[in-house]
mmCIF file of C-alpha atoms in Angstrom:
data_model
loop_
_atom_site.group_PDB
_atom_site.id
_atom_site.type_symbol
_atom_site.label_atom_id
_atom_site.label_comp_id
_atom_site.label_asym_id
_atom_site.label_seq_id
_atom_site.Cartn_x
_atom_site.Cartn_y
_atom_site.Cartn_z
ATOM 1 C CA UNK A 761 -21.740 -35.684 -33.915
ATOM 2 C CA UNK A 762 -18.860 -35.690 -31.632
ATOM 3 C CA UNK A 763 -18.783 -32.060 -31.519
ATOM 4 C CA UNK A 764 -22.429 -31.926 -30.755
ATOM 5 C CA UNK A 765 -22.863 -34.589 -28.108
ATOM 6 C CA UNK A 766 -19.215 -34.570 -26.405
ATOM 7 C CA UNK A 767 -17.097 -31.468 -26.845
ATOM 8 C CA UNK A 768 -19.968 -28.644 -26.791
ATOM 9 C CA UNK A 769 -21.515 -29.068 -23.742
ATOM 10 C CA UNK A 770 -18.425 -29.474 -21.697
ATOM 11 C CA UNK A 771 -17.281 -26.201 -23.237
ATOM 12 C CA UNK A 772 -20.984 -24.506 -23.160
ATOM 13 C CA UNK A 773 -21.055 -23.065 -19.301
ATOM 14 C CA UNK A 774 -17.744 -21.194 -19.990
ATOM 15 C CA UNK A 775 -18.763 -19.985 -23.599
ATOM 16 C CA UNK A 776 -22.060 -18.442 -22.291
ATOM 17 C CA UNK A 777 -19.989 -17.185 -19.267
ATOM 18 C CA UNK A 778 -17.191 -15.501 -21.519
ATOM 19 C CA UNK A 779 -20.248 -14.329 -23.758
ATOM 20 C CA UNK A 780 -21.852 -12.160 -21.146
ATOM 21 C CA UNK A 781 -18.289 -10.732 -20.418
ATOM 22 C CA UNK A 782 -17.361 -9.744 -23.804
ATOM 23 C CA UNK A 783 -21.381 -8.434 -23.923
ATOM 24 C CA UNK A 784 -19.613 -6.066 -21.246
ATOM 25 C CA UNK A 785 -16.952 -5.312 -22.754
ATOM 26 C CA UNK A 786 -18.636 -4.509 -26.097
ATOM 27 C CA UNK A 787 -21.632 -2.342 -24.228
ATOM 28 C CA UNK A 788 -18.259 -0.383 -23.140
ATOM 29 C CA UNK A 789 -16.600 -0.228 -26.465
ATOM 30 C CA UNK A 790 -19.620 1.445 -27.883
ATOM 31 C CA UNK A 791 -19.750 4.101 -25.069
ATOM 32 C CA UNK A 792 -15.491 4.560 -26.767
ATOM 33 C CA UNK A 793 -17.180 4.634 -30.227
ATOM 34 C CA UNK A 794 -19.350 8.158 -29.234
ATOM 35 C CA UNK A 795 -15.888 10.017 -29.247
ATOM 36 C CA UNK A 796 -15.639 9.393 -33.214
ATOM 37 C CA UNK A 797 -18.990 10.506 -33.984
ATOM 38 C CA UNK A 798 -21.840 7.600 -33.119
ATOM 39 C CA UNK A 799 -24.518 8.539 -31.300
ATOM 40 C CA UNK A 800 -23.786 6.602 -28.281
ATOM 41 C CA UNK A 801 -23.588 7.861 -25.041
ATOM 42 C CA UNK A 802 -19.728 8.600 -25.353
ATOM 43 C CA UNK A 803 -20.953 11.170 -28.240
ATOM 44 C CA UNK A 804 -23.396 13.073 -25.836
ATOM 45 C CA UNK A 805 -21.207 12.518 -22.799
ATOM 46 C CA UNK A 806 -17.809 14.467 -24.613
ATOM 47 C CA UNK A 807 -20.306 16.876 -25.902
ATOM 48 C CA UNK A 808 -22.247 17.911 -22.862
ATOM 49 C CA UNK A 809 -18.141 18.214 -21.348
ATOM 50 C CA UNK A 810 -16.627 20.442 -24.263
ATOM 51 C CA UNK A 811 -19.560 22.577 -24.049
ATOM 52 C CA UNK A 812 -19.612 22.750 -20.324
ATOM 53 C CA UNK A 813 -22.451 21.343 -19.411
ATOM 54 C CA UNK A 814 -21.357 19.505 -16.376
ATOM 55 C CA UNK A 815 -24.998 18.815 -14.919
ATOM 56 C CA UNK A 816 -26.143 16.585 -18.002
ATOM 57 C CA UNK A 817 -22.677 15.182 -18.354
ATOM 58 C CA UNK A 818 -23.032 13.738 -14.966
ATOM 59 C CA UNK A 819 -26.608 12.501 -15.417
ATOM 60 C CA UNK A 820 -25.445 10.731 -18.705
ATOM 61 C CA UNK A 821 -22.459 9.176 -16.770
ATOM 62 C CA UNK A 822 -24.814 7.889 -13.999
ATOM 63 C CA UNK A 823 -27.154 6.548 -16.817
ATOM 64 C CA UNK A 824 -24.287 4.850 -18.129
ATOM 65 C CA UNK A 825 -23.236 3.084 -14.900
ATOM 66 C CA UNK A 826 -26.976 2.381 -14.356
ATOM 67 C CA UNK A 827 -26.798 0.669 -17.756
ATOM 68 C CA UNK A 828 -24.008 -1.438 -16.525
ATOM 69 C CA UNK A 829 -25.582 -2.193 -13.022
ATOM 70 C CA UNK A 830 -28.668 -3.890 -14.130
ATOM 71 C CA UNK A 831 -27.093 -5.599 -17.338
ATOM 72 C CA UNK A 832 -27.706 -9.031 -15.555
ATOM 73 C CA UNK A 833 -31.174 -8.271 -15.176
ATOM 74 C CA UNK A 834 -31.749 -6.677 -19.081
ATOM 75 C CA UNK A 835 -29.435 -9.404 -21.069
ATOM 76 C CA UNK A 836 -30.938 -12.264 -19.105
ATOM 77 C CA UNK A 837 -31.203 -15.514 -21.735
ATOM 78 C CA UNK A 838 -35.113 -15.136 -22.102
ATOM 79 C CA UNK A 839 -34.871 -11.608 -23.225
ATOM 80 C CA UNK A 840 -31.826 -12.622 -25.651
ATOM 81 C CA UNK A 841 -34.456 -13.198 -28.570
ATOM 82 C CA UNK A 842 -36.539 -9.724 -28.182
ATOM 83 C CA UNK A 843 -32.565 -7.601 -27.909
ATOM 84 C CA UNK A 844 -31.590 -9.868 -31.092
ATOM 85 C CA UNK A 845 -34.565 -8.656 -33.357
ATOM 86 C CA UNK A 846 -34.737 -4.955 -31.449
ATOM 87 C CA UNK A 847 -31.178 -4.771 -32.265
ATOM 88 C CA UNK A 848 -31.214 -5.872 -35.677
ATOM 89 C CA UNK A 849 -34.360 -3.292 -36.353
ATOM 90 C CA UNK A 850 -32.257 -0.518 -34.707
ATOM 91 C CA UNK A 851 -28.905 -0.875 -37.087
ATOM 92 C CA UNK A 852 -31.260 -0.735 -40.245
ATOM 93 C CA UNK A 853 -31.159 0.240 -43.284
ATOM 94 C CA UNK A 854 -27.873 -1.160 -44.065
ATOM 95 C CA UNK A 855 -25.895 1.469 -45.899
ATOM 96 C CA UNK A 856 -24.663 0.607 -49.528
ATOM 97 C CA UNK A 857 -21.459 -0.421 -49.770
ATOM 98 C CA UNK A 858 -19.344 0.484 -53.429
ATOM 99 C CA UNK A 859 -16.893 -2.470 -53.811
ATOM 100 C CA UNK A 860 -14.890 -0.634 -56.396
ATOM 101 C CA UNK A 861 -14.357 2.102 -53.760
ATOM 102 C CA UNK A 862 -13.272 -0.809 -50.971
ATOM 103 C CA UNK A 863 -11.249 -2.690 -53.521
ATOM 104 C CA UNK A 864 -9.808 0.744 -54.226
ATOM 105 C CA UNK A 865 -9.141 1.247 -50.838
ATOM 106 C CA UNK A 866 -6.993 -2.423 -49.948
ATOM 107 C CA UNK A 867 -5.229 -1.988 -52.969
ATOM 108 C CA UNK A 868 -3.885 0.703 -53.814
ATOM 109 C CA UNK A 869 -4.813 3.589 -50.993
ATOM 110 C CA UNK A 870 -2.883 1.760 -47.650
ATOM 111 C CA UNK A 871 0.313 1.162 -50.178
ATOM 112 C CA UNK A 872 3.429 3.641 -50.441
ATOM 113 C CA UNK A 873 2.429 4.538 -54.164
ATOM 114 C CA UNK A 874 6.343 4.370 -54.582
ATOM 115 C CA UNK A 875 5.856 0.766 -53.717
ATOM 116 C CA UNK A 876 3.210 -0.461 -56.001
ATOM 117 C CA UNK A 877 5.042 1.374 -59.038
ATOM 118 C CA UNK A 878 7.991 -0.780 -57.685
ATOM 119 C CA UNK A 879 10.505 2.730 -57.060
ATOM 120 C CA UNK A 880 12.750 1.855 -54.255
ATOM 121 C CA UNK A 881 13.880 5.265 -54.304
ATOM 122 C CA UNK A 882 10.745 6.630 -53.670
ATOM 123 C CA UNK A 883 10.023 4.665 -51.231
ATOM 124 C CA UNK A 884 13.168 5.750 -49.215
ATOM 125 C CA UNK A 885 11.964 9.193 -49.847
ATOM 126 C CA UNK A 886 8.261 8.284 -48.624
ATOM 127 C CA UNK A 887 9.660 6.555 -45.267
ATOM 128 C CA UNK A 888 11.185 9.944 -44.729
ATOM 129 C CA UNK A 889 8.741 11.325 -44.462
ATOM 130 C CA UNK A 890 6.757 9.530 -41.668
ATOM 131 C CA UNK A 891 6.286 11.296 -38.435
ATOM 132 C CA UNK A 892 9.366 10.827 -35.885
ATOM 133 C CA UNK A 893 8.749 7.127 -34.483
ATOM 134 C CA UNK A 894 11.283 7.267 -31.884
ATOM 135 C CA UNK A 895 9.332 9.819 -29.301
ATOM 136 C CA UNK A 896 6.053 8.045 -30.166
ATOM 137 C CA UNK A 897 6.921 4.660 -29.922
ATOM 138 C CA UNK A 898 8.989 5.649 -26.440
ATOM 139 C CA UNK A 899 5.706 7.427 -25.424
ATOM 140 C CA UNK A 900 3.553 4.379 -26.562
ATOM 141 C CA UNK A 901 6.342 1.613 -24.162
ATOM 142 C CA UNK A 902 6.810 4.307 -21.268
ATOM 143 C CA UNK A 903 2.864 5.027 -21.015
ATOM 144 C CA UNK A 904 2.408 0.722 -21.446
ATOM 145 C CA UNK A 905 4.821 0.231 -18.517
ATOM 146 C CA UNK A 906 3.711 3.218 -16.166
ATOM 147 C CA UNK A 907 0.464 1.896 -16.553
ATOM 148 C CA UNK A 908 0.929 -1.423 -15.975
ATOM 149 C CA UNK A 909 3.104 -0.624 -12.378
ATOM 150 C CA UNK A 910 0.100 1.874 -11.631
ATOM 151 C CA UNK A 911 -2.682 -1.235 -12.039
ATOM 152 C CA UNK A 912 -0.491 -3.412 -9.812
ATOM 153 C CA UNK A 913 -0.031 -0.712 -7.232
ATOM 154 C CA UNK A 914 -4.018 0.083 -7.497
ATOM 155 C CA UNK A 915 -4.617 -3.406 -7.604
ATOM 156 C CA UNK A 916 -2.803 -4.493 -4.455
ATOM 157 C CA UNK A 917 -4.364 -1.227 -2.349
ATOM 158 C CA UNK A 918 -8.359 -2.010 -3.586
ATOM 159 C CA UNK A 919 -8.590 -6.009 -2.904
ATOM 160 C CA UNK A 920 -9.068 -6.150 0.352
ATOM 161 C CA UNK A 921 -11.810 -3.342 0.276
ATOM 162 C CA UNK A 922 -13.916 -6.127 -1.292
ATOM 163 C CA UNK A 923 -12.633 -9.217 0.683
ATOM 164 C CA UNK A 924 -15.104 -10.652 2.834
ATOM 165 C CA UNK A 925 -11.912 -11.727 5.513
ATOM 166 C CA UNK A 926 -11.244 -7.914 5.937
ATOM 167 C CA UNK A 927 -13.584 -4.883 7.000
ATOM 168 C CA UNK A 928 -17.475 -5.391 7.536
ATOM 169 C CA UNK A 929 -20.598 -5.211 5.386
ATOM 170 C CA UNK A 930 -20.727 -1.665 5.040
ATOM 171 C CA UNK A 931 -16.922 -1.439 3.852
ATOM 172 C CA UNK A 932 -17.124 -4.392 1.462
ATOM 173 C CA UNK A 933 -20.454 -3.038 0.137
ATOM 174 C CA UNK A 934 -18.514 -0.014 -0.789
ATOM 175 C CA UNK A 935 -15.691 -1.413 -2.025
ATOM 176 C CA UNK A 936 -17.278 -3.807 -4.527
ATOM 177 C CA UNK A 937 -19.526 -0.440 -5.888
ATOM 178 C CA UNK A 938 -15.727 1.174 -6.528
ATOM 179 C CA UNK A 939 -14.361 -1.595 -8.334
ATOM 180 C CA UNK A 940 -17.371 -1.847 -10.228
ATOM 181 C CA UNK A 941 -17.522 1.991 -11.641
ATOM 182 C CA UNK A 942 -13.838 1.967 -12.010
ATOM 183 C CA UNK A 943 -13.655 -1.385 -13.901
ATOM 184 C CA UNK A 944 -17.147 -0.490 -15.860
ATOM 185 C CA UNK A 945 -16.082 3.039 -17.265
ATOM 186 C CA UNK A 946 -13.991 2.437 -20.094
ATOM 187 C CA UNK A 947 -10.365 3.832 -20.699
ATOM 188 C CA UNK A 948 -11.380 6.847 -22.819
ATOM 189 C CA UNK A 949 -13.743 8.255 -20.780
ATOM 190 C CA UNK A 950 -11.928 8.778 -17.569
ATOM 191 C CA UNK A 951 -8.598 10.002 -19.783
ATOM 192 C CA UNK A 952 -11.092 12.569 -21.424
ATOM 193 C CA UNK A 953 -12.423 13.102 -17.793
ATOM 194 C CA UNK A 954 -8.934 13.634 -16.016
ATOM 195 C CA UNK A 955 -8.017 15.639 -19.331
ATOM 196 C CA UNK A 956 -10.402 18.319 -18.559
ATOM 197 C CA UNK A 957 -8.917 18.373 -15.158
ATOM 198 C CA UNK A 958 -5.333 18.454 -14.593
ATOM 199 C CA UNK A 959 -4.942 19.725 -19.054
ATOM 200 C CA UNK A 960 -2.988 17.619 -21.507
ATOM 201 C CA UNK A 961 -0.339 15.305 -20.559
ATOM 202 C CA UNK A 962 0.657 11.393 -20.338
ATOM 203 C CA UNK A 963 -0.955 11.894 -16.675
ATOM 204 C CA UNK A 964 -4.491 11.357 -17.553
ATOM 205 C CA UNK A 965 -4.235 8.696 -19.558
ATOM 206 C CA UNK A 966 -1.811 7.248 -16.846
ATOM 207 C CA UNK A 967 -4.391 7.789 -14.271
ATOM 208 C CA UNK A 968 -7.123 5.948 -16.748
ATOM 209 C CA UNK A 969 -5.042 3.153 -17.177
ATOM 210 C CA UNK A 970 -4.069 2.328 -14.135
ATOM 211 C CA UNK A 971 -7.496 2.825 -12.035
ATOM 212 C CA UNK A 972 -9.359 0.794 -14.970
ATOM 213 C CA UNK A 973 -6.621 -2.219 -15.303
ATOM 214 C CA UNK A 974 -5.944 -1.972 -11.536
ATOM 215 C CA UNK A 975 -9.717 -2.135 -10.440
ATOM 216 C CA UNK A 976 -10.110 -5.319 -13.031
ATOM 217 C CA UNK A 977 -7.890 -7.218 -10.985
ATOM 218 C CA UNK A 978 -8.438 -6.187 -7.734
ATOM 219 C CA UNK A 979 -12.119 -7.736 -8.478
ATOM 220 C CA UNK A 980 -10.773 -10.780 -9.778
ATOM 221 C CA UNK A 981 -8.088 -11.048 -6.655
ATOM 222 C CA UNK A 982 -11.230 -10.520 -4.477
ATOM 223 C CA UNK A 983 -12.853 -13.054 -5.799
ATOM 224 C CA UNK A 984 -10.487 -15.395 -5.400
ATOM 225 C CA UNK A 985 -9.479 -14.265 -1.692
ATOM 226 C CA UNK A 986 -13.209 -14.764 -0.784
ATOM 227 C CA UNK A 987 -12.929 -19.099 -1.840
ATOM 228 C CA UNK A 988 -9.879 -18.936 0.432
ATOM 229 C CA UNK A 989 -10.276 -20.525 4.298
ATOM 230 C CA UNK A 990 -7.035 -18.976 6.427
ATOM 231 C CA UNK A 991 -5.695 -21.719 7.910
ATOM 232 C CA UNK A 992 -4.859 -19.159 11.123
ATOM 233 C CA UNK A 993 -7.873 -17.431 12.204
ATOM 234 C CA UNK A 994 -6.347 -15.905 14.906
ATOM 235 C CA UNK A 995 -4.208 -13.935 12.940
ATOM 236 C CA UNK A 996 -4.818 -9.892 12.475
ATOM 237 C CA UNK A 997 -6.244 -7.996 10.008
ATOM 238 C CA UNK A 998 -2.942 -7.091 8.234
ATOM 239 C CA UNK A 999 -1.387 -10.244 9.914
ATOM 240 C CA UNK A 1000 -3.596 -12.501 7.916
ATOM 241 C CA UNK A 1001 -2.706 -9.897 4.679
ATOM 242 C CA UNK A 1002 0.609 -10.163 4.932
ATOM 243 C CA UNK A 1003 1.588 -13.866 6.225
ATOM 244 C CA UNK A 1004 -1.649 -15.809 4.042
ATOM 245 C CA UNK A 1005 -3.382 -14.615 1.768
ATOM 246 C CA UNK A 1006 -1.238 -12.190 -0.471
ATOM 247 C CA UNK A 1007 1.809 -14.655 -0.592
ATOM 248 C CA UNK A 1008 -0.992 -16.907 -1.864
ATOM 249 C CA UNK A 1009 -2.766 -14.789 -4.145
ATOM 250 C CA UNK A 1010 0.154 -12.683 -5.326
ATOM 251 C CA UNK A 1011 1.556 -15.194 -8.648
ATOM 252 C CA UNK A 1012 -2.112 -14.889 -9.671
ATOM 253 C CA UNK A 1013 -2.081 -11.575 -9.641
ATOM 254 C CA UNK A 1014 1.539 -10.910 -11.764
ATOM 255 C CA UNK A 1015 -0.178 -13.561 -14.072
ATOM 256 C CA UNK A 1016 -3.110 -11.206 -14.472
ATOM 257 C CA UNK A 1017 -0.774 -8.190 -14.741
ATOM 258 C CA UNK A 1018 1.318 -9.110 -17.480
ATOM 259 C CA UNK A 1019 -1.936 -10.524 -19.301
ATOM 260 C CA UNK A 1020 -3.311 -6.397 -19.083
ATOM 261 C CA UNK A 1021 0.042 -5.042 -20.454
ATOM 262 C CA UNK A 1022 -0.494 -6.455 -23.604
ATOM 263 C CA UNK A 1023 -3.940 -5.028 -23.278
ATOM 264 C CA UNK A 1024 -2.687 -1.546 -21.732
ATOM 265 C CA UNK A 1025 -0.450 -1.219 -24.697
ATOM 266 C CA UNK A 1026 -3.083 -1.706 -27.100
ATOM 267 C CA UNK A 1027 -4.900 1.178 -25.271
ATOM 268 C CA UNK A 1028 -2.457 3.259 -25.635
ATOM 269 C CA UNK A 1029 -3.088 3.553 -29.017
ATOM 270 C CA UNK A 1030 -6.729 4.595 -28.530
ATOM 271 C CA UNK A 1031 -5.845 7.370 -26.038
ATOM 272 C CA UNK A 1032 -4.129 8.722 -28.820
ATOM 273 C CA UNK A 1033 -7.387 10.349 -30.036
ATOM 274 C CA UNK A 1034 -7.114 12.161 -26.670
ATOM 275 C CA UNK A 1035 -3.863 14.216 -28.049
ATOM 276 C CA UNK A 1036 -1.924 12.293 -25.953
ATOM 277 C CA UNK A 1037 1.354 11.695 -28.280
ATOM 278 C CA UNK A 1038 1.406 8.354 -28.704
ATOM 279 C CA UNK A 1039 1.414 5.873 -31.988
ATOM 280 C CA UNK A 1040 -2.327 6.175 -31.840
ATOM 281 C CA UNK A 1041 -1.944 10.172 -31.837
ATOM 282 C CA UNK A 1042 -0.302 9.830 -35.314
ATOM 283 C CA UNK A 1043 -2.319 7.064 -36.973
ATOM 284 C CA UNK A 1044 -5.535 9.024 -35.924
ATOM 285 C CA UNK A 1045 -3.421 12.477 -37.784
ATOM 286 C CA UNK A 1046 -3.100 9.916 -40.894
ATOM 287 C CA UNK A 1047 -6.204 8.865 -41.356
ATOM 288 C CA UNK A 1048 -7.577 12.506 -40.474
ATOM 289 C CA UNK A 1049 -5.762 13.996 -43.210
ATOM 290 C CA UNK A 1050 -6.550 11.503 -45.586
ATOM 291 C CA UNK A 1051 -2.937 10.168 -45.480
ATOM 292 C CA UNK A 1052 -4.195 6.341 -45.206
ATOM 293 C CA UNK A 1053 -0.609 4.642 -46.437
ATOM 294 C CA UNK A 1054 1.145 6.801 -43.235
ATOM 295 C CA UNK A 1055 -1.877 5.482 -41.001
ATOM 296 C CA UNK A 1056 -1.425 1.896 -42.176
ATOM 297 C CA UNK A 1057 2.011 1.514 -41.520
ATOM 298 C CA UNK A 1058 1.812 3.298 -38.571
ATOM 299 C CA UNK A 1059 -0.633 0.615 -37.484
ATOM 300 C CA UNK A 1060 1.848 -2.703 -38.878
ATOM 301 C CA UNK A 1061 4.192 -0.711 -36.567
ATOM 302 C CA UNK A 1062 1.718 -0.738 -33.412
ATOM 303 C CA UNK A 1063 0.675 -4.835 -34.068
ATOM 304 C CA UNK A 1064 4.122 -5.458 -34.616
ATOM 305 C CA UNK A 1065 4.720 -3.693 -31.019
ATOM 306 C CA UNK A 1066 1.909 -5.252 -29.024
ATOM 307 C CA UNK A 1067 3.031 -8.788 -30.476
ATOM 308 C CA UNK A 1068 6.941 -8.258 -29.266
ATOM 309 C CA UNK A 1069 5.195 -6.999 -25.775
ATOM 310 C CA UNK A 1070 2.784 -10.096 -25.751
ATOM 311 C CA UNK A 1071 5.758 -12.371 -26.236
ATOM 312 C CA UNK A 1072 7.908 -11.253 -23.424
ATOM 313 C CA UNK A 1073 5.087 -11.265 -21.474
ATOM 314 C CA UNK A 1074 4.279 -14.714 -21.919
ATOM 315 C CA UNK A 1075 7.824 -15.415 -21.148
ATOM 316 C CA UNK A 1076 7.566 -13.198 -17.772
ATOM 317 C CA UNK A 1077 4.303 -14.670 -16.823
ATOM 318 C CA UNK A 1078 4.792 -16.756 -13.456
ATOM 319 C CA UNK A 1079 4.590 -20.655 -14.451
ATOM 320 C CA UNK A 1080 2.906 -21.097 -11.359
ATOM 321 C CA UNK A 1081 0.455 -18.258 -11.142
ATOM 322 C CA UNK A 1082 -2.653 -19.219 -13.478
ATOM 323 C CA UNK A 1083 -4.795 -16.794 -14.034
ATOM 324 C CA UNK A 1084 -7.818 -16.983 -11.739
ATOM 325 C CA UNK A 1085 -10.499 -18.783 -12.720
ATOM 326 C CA UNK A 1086 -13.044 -15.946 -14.356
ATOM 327 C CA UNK A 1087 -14.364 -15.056 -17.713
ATOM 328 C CA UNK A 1088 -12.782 -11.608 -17.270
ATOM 329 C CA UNK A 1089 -9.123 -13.455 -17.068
ATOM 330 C CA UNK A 1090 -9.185 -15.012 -20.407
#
């Protein structure tokens, strides 16, 4: 009863509000989940690109950011009930699932098979033969870290486009419809995008990175900025950036910074499927080649990674710079 009448609906607002966000994120993640094979948009959008069809690629990447654009008007809370049964109609029928197959699968096709039968030897022998760790996981932290400095040095130039203290109408206008397609088109897509452009390397998936992580904060910052009152009106343009707000808004935005390079990390590992020769690159070769006991440790290795990153993060983060107060923050 406590729960029901007390702590609930103090914590309702911000679960509905973190809700719709991680709707967001998950109408995003399901764009990501076309470039294995679903027939999402992200399947028809890296099809219509290999295949060079450039004109329906486009239309399908306007469709997409049209998708995103009028979420708030689709997903509002009386329509909830007809997306819930339209949803659950469109996943049907369930496929069958063999749980002799899945048992198979969790015990005995991740293990080392030198390590069920309990041959240390063998298992020597079997770590030998993983894939060189030291390039990938160097690829994995260098890519992390590049794109982390890149979102802080997008971040800091794409704020004030969106400010209401700086520019006029016109300028913020466009400002806030950048930071919305950059922070709306998901990681993969604008690697795959900058991939066909500029050809394999850890550039594109820099360039992702860092436009997607920076243009997420540079919203957020924005937001913030705009519930500030400068205390010295008079000041200039770059004045009142330099000598107000940013020393003021700056520990948020470290504290939002080291929050995405946890998260940058772990997207590393996706851009993987891209080629680009990171952990992910490897664990996506295991599981391709049937090799699941390479792919699993391979992914022990990346958790065990993102958790050491996530620590000295936390230990980084400013004490003094929360993180601003936004369902996209948490």
């Amino acid at each position: 009863m406590r729960f029901v009448y007390a702590e609930l609906p103090l914590a309702w607002a911000q679960l509905l509000a973190y809700t719709r966000y991680r709707f967001e994120c998950a109408l995003r993640a399901s764009v990501l989940l076309g470039f294995v094979g679903l027939p999402t948009l992200g399947f028809h959008l890296e099809t219509a690109f290999r295949e060079g069809r450039y004109h329906e690629a486009g239309a399908l990447l306007w469709l997409f950011y049209l998708l995103i654009a009028s979420l708030p008007w689709w997903s509002h809370r009386r329509l909830i009930p007809v997306l819930l049964i339209g949803g659950a109609w469109l996943l049907g029928p369930w496929p069958s699932v063999d749980g002799a197959l899945v048992w198979r699968f969790v015990s005995e096709d991740i293990w080392p098979p030198a390590l069920l039968a309990g041959d240390w030897t063998g298992l020597v022998e079997w770590l030998s033969r993983i894939p060189d760790l030291g390039p990938a996981i160097g690829n994995t932290l260098l890519l992390g870290l590049l794109g982390s400095v890149g979102a802080l040095v997008v971040a800091m130039a794409l704020w004030p486009l969106a400010c209401r203290h700086f520019g006029n109408r016109g300028t913020r206008l466009a400002g806030h419809g950048l930071l919305i397609a950059l922070r709306s088109t998901p990681e993969m897509m604008l690697a795959f995008l900058f991939l066909l452009l500029l050809g394999p390397s850890l550039l594109p998936a820099w360039l992702a990175l860092a436009l997607h992580n920076g243009a997420l904060i540079a919203f957020l910052v924005a937001r913030h900025a705009d519930a500030i009152q400068p205390a010295m009106p008079g000041l200039s343009a770059p004045g009142r950036l330099a000598y107000e707000l940013l020393p003021r808004l700056y520990p948020g935005m470290l504290a939002l910074l080291y929050y995405r390079a946890e998260v940058i990390l772990r997207e590393t590992a996706i851009l993987g499927m891209l080629g680009v020769a990171t952990l992910g690159f490897y664990i996506e070769e295991g599981f391709d080649y049937l090799l699941f006991d390479v792919a699993f440790f391979l992914l022990l290795v990346t958790a065990m990674l993102n958790i050491a990153v996530d620590a000295l993060s936390r230990r980084l983060r400013p004490k003094d710079g929360a993180v601003m107060d936004d369902p996209c923050a948490r």
